[in-house]
Amino acid sequence: MALDILAMAPLYQVPTISRIGQKTDPSKRPADSLKPLVPSKTKLTTIEAKRIMSVLDEAINKVELATLLSYVASNRGDVEGMLGEDIMRAVREHEDLCQVLLDNVKCLKEKERQLQEQDEAKEEGWLRDRRLSIELQKSSLPPLRQQIKDSTKNVLRLLLSNPQAASFLQMQTQGRSAEAQSLIDSLNELRGFLFEKLLTSPMEARDKAQFIQDISKQNSMNQQIIDTLENELTERMKDRQAEEEFEDLEAVHREEKITLEELKRKHQVLVEEFVQIREEQEINSKKRMEAEQEMVHMVRAATLIQAVWKGYLVRSLLRSRKKRGKGKAKDKEKGKEKGKGKK
């Protein structure tokens, strides 16, 4: 969608350098106040998560390149040697298509303006022909937009097949408009949110939601206390005279200070308890995994022992049957020999 929007933008417009925003770096943001709730993992481990980030990174890379096509078109002499003839030819064709679209849109707006001005003065036949001409020209815009989209994809394909040219173009950040830079900054911010989301396990997400809910409830209670104290203070200030007033304010201030310290202490206790609970959960989870692995090993060992024992029993049975067969055969031979001797 981002590339479709960029493909419709006028290619020849180049912004002033003073309007260009700085690219944000998600890794250099201020630390979150919920420091104990940062994800325990620092790298993506699942294939699905890596694929998601790969798709988003590829999209951001393409947007960065597409937003610099206007700079290439306006500075052909400076970049032609680095980008090559094929890329420059594709950019010129893309520029021509964009210019045709702009001309058609401008002509269409002019015809619509003339039609509104001459709506009552002209004959019905002229108005009908003019409306038909406008409709025909409108119908030619979607195919032209599709050509511009295809042209944008073709230019990006050529740039991505030439890493040196793509790297050179990405360094020309001064040629990107402020609106395009804002889009890229938003995409990078989205990447940071998505990366953090993919790092967070379901258990961590549940704990984080519970912690935030507890803090919100506590904050709401604290705000109610503060509002009550402020209301009491307001009422006292109205009823007291100017001389007892300073003392009352001092007392209220001391009470509020004590209340604030108590609330801070409770908040710290909550944070410490949550950290302790999470550490205990991690230890229990680790012990459970170790016990499961030990049970798997024991089951495998028992299965192996049973298989060996069954094999031993089968072999013993076969050996005993062979011995019995040999003994019967010898008895038969002895009986035959005794019969012959009697004859």
PDB file of N, CA and C in Angstrom, residues 229-241 244-245 248-249 251-252 255:
ATOM      1  N   LEU A 229      -7.911  15.679  49.215  1.00  0.00           N
ATOM      2  CA  LEU A 229      -7.078  16.620  49.969  1.00  0.00           C
ATOM      3  C   LEU A 229      -7.165  18.029  49.398  1.00  0.00           C
ATOM      4  N   GLU A 230      -7.184  18.108  48.067  1.00  0.00           N
ATOM      5  CA  GLU A 230      -7.282  19.436  47.442  1.00  0.00           C
ATOM      6  C   GLU A 230      -8.622  20.094  47.745  1.00  0.00           C
ATOM      7  N   ASN A 231      -9.690  19.275  47.712  1.00  0.00           N
ATOM      8  CA  ASN A 231     -11.007  19.833  48.043  1.00  0.00           C
ATOM      9  C   ASN A 231     -11.074  20.294  49.488  1.00  0.00           C
ATOM     10  N   GLU A 232     -10.509  19.472  50.380  1.00  0.00           N
ATOM     11  CA  GLU A 232     -10.474  19.872  51.790  1.00  0.00           C
ATOM     12  C   GLU A 232      -9.662  21.149  51.971  1.00  0.00           C
ATOM     13  N   LEU A 233      -8.551  21.213  51.256  1.00  0.00           N
ATOM     14  CA  LEU A 233      -7.710  22.408  51.348  1.00  0.00           C
ATOM     15  C   LEU A 233      -8.454  23.643  50.854  1.00  0.00           C
ATOM     16  N   THR A 234      -9.206  23.472  49.771  1.00  0.00           N
ATOM     17  CA  THR A 234      -9.966  24.607  49.227  1.00  0.00           C
ATOM     18  C   THR A 234     -11.015  25.094  50.221  1.00  0.00           C
ATOM     19  N   GLU A 235     -11.713  24.132  50.826  1.00  0.00           N
ATOM     20  CA  GLU A 235     -12.737  24.499  51.798  1.00  0.00           C
ATOM     21  C   GLU A 235     -12.137  25.186  53.013  1.00  0.00           C
ATOM     22  N   ARG A 236     -11.027  24.686  53.468  1.00  0.00           N
ATOM     23  CA  ARG A 236     -10.381  25.300  54.636  1.00  0.00           C
ATOM     24  C   ARG A 236      -9.896  26.707  54.327  1.00  0.00           C
ATOM     25  N   MET A 237      -9.368  26.871  53.123  1.00  0.00           N
ATOM     26  CA  MET A 237      -8.884  28.202  52.749  1.00  0.00           C
ATOM     27  C   MET A 237     -10.027  29.218  52.678  1.00  0.00           C
ATOM     28  N   LYS A 238     -11.220  28.733  52.315  1.00  0.00           N
ATOM     29  CA  LYS A 238     -12.361  29.643  52.252  1.00  0.00           C
ATOM     30  C   LYS A 238     -12.843  30.021  53.648  1.00  0.00           C
ATOM     31  N   ASP A 239     -12.784  29.092  54.597  1.00  0.00           N
ATOM     32  CA  ASP A 239     -13.341  29.311  55.933  1.00  0.00           C
ATOM     33  C   ASP A 239     -12.364  29.985  56.895  1.00  0.00           C
ATOM     34  N   ARG A 240     -11.112  29.871  56.606  1.00  0.00           N
ATOM     35  CA  ARG A 240     -10.127  30.420  57.551  1.00  0.00           C
ATOM     36  C   ARG A 240      -9.786  31.867  57.205  1.00  0.00           C
ATOM     37  N   GLN A 241      -9.330  32.557  58.219  1.00  0.00           N
ATOM     38  CA  GLN A 241      -8.865  33.912  58.010  1.00  0.00           C
ATOM     39  C   GLN A 241      -7.427  33.881  57.516  1.00  0.00           C
ATOM     40  N   GLU A 244      -4.705  32.292  60.499  1.00  0.00           N
ATOM     41  CA  GLU A 244      -4.610  30.898  60.765  1.00  0.00           C
ATOM     42  C   GLU A 244      -4.282  30.144  59.504  1.00  0.00           C
ATOM     43  N   GLU A 245      -4.549  30.793  58.377  1.00  0.00           N
ATOM     44  CA  GLU A 245      -4.402  30.213  56.969  1.00  0.00           C
ATOM     45  C   GLU A 245      -3.003  29.661  56.709  1.00  0.00           C
ATOM     46  N   ASP A 248      -2.469  26.422  58.575  1.00  0.00           N
ATOM     47  CA  ASP A 248      -3.243  25.316  57.993  1.00  0.00           C
ATOM     48  C   ASP A 248      -2.610  24.800  56.709  1.00  0.00           C
ATOM     49  N   LEU A 249      -2.165  25.733  55.916  1.00  0.00           N
ATOM     50  CA  LEU A 249      -1.500  25.316  54.677  1.00  0.00           C
ATOM     51  C   LEU A 249      -0.244  24.517  54.967  1.00  0.00           C
ATOM     52  N   ALA A 251       0.286  22.679  57.578  1.00  0.00           N
ATOM     53  CA  ALA A 251      -0.111  21.353  58.069  1.00  0.00           C
ATOM     54  C   ALA A 251      -0.575  20.460  56.916  1.00  0.00           C
ATOM     55  N   VAL A 252      -1.363  21.047  56.034  1.00  0.00           N
ATOM     56  CA  VAL A 252      -1.829  20.269  54.887  1.00  0.00           C
ATOM     57  C   VAL A 252      -0.655  19.835  54.022  1.00  0.00           C
ATOM     58  N   GLU A 255       0.997  16.950  55.667  1.00  0.00           N
ATOM     59  CA  GLU A 255       0.187  15.735  55.494  1.00  0.00           C
ATOM     60  C   GLU A 255       0.302  15.184  54.073  1.00  0.00           C
TER      61      GLU A 255
END
